PDB file of C-alpha atoms in Angstrom:
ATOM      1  CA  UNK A   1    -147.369  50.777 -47.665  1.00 68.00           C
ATOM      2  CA  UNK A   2    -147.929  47.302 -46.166  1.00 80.00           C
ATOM      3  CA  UNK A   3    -144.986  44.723 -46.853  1.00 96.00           C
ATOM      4  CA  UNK A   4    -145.448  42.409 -48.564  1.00 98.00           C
ATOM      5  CA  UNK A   5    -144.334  38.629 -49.432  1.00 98.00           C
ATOM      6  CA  UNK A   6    -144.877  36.295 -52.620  1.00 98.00           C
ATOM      7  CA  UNK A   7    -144.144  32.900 -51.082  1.00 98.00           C
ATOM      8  CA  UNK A   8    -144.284  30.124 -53.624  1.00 98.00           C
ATOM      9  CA  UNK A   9    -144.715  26.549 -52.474  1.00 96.00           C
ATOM     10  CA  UNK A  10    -145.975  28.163 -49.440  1.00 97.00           C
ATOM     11  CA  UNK A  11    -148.402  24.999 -47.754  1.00 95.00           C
ATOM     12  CA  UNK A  12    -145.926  22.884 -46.256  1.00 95.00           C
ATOM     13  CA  UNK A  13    -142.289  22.515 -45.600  1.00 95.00           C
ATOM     14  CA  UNK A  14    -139.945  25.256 -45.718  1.00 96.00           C
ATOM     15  CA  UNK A  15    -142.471  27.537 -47.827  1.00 97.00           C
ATOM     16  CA  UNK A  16    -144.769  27.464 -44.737  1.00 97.00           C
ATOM     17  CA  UNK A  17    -142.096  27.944 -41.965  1.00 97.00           C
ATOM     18  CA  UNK A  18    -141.031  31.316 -44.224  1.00 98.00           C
ATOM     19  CA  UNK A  19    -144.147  32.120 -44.700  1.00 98.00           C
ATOM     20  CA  UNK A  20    -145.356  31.895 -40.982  1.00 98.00           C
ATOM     21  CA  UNK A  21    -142.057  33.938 -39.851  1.00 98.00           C
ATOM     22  CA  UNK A  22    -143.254  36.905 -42.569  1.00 98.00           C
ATOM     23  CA  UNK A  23    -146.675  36.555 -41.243  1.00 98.00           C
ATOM     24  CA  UNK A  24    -145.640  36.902 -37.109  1.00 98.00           C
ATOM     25  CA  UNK A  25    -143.906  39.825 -38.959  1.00 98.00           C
ATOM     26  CA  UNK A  26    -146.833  41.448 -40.282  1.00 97.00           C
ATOM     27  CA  UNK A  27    -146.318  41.144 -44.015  1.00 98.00           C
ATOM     28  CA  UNK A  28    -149.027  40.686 -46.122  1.00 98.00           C
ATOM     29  CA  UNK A  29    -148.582  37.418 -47.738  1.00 98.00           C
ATOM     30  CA  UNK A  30    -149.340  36.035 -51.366  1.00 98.00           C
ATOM     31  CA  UNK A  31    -149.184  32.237 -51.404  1.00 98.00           C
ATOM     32  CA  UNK A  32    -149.047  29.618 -53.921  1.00 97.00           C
ATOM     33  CA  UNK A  33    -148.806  25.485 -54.404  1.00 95.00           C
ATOM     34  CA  UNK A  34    -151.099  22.702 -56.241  1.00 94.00           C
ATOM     35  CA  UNK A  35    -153.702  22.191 -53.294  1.00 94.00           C
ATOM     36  CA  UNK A  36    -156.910  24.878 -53.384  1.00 94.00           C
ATOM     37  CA  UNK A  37    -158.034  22.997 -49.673  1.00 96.00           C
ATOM     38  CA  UNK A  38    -154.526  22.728 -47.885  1.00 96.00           C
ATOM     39  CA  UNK A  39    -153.562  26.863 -49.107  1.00 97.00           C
ATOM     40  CA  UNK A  40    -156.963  27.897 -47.156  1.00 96.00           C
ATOM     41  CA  UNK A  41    -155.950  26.129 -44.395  1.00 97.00           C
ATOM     42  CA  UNK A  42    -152.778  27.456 -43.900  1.00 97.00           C
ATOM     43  CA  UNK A  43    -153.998  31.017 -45.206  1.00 98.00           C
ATOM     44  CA  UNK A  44    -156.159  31.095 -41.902  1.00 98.00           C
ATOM     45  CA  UNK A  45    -152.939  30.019 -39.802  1.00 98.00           C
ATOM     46  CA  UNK A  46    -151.031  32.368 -41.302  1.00 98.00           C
ATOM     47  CA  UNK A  47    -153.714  35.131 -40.155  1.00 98.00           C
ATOM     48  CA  UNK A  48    -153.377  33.670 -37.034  1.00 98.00           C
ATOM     49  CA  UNK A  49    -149.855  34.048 -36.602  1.00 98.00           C
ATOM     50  CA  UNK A  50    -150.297  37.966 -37.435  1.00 98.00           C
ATOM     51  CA  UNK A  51    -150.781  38.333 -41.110  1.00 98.00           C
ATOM     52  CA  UNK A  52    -152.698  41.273 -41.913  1.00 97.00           C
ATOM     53  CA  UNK A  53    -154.401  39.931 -45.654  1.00 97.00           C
ATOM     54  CA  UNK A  54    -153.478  36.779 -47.051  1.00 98.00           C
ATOM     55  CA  UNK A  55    -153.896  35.977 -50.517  1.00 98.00           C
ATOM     56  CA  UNK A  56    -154.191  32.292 -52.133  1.00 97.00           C
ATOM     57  CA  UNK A  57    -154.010  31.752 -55.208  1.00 96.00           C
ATOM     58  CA  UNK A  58    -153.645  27.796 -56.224  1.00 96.00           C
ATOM     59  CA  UNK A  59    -151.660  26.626 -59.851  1.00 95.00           C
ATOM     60  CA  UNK A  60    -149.312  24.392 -61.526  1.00 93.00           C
ATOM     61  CA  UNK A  61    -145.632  25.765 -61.376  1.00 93.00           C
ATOM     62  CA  UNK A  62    -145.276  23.596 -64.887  1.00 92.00           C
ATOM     63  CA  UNK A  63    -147.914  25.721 -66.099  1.00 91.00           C
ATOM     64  CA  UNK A  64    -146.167  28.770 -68.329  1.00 82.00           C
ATOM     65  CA  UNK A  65    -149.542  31.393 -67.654  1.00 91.00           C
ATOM     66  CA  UNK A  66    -149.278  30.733 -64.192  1.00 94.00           C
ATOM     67  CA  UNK A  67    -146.328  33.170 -62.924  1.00 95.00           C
ATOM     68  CA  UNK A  68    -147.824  36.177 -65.167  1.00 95.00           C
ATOM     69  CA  UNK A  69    -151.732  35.696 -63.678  1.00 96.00           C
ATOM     70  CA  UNK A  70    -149.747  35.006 -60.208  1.00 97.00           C
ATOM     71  CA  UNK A  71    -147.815  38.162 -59.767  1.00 98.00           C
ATOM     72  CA  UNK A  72    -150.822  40.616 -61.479  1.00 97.00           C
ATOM     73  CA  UNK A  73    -152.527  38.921 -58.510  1.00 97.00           C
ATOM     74  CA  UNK A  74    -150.475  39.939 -55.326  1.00 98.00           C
ATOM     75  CA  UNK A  75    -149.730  43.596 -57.534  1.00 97.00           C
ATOM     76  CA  UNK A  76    -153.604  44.289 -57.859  1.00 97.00           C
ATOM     77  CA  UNK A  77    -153.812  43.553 -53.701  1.00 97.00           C
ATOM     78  CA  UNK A  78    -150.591  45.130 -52.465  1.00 98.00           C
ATOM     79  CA  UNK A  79    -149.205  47.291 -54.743  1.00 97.00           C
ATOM     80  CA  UNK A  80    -145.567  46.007 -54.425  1.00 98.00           C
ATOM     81  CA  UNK A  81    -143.374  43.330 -53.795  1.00 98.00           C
ATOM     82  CA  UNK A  82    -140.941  43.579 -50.502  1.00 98.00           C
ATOM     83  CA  UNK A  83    -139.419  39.994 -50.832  1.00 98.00           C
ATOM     84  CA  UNK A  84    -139.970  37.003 -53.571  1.00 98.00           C
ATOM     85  CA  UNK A  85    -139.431  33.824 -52.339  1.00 98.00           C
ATOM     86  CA  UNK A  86    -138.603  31.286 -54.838  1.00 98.00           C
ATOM     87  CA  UNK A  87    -139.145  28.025 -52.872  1.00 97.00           C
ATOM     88  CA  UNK A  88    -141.882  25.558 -55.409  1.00 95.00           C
ATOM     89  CA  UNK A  89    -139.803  23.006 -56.872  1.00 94.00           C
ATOM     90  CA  UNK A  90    -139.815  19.385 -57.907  1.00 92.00           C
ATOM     91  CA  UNK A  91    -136.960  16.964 -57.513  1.00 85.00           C
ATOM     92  CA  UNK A  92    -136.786  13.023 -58.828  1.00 83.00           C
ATOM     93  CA  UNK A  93    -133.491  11.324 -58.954  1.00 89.00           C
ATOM     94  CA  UNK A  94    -132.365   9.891 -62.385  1.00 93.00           C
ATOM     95  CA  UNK A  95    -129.401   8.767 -64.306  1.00 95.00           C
ATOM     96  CA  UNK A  96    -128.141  11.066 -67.486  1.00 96.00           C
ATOM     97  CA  UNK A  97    -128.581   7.583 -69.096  1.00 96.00           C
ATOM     98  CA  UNK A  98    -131.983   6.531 -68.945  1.00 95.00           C
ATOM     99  CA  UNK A  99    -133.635  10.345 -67.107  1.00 96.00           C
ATOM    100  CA  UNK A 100    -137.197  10.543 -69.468  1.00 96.00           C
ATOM    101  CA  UNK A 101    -137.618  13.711 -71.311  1.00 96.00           C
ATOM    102  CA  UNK A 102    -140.896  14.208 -70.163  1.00 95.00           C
ATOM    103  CA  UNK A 103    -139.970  14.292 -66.493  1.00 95.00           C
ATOM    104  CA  UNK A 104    -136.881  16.537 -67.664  1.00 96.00           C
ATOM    105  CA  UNK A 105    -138.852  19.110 -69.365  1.00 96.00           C
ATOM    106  CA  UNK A 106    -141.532  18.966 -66.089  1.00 96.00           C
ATOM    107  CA  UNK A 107    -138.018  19.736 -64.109  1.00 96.00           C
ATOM    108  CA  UNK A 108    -136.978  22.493 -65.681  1.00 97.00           C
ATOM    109  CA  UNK A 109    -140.168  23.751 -65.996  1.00 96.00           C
ATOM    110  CA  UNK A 110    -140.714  23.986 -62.483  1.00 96.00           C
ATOM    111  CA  UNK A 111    -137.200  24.531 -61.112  1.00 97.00           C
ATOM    112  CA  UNK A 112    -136.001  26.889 -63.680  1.00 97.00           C
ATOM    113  CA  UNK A 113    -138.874  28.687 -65.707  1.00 97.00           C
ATOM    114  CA  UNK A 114    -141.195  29.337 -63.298  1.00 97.00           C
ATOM    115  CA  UNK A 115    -139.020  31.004 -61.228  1.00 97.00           C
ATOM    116  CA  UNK A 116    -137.428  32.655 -64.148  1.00 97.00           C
ATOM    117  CA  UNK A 117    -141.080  33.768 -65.229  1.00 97.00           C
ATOM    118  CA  UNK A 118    -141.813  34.718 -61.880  1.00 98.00           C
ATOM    119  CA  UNK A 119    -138.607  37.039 -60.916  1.00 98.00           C
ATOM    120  CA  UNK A 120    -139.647  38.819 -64.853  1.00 97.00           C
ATOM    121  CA  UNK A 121    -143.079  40.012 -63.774  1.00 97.00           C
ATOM    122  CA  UNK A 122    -142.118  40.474 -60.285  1.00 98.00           C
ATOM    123  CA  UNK A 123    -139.321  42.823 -61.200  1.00 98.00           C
ATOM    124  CA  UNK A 124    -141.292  46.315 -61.287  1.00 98.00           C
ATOM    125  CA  UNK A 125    -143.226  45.642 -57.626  1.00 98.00           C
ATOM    126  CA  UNK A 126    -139.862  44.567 -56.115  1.00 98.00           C
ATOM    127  CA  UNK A 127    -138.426  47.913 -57.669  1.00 98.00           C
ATOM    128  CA  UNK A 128    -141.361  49.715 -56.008  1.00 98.00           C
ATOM    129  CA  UNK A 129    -140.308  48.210 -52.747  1.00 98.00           C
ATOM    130  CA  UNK A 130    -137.114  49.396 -53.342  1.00 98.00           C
ATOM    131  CA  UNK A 131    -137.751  52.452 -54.295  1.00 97.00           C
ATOM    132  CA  UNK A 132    -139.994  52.894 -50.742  1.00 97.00           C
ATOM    133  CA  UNK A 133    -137.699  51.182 -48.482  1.00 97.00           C
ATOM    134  CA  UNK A 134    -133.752  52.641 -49.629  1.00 97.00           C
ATOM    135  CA  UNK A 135    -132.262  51.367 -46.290  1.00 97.00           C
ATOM    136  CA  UNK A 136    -134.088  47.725 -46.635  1.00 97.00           C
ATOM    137  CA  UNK A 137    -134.445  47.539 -50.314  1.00 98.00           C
ATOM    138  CA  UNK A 138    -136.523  44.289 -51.664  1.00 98.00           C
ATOM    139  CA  UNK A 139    -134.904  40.959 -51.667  1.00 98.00           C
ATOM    140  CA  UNK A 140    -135.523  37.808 -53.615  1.00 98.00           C
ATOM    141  CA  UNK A 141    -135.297  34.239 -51.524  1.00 98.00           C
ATOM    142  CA  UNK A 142    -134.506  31.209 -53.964  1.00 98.00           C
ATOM    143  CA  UNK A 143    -134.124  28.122 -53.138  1.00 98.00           C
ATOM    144  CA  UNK A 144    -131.374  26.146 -55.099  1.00 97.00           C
ATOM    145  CA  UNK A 145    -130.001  22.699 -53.288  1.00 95.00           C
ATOM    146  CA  UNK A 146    -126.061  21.284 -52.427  1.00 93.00           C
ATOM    147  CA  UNK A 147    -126.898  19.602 -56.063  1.00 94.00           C
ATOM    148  CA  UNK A 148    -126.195  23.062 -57.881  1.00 96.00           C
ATOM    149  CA  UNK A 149    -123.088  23.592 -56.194  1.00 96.00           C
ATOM    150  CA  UNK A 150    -121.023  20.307 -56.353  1.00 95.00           C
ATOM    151  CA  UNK A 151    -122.580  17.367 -58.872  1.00 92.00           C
ATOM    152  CA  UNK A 152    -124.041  14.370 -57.231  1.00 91.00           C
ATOM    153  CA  UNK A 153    -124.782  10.758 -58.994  1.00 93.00           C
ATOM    154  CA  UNK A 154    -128.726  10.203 -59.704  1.00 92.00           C
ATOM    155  CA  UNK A 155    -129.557  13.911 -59.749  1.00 93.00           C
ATOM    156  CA  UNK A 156    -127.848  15.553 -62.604  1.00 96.00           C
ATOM    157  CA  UNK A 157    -131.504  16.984 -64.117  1.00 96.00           C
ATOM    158  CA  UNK A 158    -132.128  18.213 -60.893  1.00 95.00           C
ATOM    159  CA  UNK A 159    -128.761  19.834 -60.292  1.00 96.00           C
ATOM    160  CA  UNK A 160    -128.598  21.541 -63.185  1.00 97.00           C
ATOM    161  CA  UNK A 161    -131.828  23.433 -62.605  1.00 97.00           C
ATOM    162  CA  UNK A 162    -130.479  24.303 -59.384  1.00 97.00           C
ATOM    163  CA  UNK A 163    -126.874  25.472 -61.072  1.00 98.00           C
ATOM    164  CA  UNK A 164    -128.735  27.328 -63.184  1.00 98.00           C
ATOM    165  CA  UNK A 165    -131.167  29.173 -60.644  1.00 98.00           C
ATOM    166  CA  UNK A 166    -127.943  29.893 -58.496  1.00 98.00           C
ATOM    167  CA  UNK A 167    -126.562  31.518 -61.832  1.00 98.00           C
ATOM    168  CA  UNK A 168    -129.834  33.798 -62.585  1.00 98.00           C
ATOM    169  CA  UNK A 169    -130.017  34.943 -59.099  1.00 97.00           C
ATOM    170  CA  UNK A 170    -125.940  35.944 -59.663  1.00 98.00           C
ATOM    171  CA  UNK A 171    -127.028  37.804 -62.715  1.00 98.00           C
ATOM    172  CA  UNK A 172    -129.776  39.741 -61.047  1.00 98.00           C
ATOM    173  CA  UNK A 173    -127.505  40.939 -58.722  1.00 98.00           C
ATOM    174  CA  UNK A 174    -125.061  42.610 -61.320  1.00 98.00           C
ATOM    175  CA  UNK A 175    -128.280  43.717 -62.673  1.00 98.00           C
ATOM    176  CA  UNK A 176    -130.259  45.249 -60.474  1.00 98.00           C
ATOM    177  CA  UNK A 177    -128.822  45.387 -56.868  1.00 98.00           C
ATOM    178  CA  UNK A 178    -127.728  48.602 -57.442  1.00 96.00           C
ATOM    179  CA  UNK A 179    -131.277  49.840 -57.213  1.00 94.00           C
ATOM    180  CA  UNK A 180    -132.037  48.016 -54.024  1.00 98.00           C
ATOM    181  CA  UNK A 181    -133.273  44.945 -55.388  1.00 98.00           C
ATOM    182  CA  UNK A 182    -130.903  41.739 -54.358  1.00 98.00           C
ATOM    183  CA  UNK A 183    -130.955  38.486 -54.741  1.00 98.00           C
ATOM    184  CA  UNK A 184    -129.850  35.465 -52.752  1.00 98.00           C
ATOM    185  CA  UNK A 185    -129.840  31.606 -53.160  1.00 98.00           C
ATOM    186  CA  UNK A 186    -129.971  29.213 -50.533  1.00 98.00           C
ATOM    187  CA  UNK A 187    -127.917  25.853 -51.446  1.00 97.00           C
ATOM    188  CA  UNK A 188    -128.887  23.127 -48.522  1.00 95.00           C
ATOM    189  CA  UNK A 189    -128.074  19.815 -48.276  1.00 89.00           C
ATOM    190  CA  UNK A 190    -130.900  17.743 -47.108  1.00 88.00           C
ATOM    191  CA  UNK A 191    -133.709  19.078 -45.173  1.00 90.00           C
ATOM    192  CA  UNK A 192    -135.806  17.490 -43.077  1.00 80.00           C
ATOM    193  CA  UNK A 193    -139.573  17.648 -45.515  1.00 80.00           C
ATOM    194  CA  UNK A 194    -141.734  15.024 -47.337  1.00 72.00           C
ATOM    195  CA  UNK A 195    -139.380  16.211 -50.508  1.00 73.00           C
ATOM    196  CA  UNK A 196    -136.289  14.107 -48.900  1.00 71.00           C
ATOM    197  CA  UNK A 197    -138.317  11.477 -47.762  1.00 66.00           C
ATOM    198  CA  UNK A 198    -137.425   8.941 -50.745  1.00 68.00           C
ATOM    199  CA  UNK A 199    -133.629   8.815 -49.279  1.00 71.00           C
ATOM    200  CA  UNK A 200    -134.553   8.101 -45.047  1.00 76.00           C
ATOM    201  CA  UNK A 201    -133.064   4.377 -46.164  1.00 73.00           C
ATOM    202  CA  UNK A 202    -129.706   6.167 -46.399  1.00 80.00           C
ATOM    203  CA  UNK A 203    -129.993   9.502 -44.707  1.00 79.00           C
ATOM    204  CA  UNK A 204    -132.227   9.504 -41.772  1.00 81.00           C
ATOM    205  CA  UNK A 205    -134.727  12.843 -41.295  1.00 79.00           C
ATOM    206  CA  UNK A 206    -132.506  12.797 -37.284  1.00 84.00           C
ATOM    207  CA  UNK A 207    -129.694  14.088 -39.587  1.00 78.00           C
ATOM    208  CA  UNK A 208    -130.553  16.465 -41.790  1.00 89.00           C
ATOM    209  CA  UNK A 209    -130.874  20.227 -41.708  1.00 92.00           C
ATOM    210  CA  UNK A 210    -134.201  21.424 -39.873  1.00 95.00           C
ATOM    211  CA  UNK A 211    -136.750  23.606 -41.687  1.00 95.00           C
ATOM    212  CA  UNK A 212    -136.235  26.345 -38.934  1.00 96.00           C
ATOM    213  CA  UNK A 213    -132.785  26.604 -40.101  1.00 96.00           C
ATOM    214  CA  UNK A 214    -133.649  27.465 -43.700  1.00 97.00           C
ATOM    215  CA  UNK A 215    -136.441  30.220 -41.561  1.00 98.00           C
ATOM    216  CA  UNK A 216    -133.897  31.494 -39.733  1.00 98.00           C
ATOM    217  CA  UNK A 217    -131.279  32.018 -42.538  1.00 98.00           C
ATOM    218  CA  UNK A 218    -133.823  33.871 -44.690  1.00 98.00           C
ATOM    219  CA  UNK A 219    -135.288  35.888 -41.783  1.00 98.00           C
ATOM    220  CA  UNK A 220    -131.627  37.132 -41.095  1.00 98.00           C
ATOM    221  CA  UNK A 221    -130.812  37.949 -45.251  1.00 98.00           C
ATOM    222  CA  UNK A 222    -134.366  39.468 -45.111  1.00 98.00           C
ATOM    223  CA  UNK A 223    -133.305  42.070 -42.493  1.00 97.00           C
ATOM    224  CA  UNK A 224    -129.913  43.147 -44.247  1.00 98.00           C
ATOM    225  CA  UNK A 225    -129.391  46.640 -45.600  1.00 98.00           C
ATOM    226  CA  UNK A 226    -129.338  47.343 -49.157  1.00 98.00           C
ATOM    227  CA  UNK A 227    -125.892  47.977 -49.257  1.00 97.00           C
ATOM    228  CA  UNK A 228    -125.293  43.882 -48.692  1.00 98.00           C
ATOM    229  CA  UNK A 229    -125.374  41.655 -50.813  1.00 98.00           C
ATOM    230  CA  UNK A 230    -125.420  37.804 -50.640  1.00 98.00           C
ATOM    231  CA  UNK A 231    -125.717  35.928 -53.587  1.00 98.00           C
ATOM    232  CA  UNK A 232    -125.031  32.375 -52.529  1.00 97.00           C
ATOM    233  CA  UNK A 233    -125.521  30.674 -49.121  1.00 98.00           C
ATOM    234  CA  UNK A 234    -124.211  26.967 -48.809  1.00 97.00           C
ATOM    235  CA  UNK A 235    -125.551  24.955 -45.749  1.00 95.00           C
ATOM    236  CA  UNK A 236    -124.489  21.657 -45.548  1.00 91.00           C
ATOM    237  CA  UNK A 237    -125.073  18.196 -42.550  1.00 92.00           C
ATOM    238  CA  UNK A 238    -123.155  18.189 -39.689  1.00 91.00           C
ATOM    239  CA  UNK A 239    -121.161  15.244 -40.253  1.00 87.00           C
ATOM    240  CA  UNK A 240    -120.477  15.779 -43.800  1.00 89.00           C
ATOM    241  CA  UNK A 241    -117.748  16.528 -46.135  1.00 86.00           C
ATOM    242  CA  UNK A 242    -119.601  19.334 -46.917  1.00 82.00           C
ATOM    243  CA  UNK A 243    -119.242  18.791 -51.082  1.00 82.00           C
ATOM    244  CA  UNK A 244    -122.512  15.892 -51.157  1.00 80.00           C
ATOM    245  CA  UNK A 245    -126.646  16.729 -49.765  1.00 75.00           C
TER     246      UNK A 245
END
């Protein structure tokens, strides 16, 4: 049975530097994000960098079909699911005062449903995995933020979503990482990608946390046993208090 990744947000950033690790690794690799042209491009890097089959498959995270059509998708071409990576999300600063609904309901969609949607139907191909792989087990990646773990000014929407993801993945654990399948999220403070661009007036891309960082964390929770389990990881700026992105 060929491993297997579903990498969502997969054609730039820290989706692509954990997808190109899983390819140089040999998985076989599902990838999603909004852009049909930029996914084909990086489908035939990722084949480059060792990837035996790639799959694209392009869609709106806001969109509620998508994460069902998704995951039937990468189970009709592989059969099971070794490791979900939960990285698509969107993130716009706002005040609780004046934050529009419509961009709050696009948030959680995104942030929170999706990936809620997503870790459902992926559930029986990650047990599969499991079941294949006792010592290894499947894992699920997601990708939460510093703004789920301590509140920050301007990004309460944002936050919670993040809070929230941090709390499914917690439940999933007491849930089902007794049959192999664990969960971890990954709370950063700012990374270095076009998402923390609007903020280079105060925090410049020189100090924040590089995307290999974020590869290397996941490649090392990837290779754990499925005896550990690690539900939260907080990495935060050298040079920080350590309780702000």
């Amino acid at each position: 049975m060929t491993r297997s990744a579903l990498v969502t947000g997969a054609s730039k950033g820290i989706g692509l530097g954990i997808a190109t690790r899983l390819a140089s690794q040999g998985y076989g690799l599902t990838i999603t994000a909004r852009d049909a042209e930029r996914l084909a491009v990086v489908a035939e890097e990722l084949t480059r960098a060792g990837s035996p089959d790639v799959v694209v498959s392009a869609g709106d995270m806001a969109d509620e079909n998508f994460a069902a059509a998704l995951v039937a998708t990468h189970g009709e071409r592989f059969g099971s699911m070794r490791a979900l990576v939960l990285n698509a999300g969107v993130g716009t600063s706002g005040r609780v005062a004046d934050y529009p609904m419509r961009r709050f309901d696009k948030t959680v969609a995104v942030n929170l449903r999706t990936p809620f949607a997503l870790l459902q139907a992926s559930l029986p191909l990650l047990r599969t995995a499991a079941d294949a792989d006792l010592a290894g087990g499947a894992k699920v990646i997601a990708l939460a933020s510093m703004a789920g773990v301590y509140a920050e000014s301007g990004l309460a929407v944002y936050g919670a979503t993040k809070a929230a993801l941090i709390s499914m993945v917690e439940a999933l654990n007491a849930e089902e990482s007794g049959n192999g399948v664990s969960a971890t999220a990954i709370a950063p403070g700012y990374v270095d990608t076009d998402m923390s661009a609007w903020t280079h007036d105060r925090i410049t891309p020189e100090t924040m946390i590089k995307v290999d960082d974020i590869v290397e964390l996941v490649d090392g929770l990837l290779k754990l046993s499925s005896r550990a389990v690690v539900p939260k990881v907080v990495m935060t700026r050298a040079g920080t208090n350590g309780y702000s992105a």
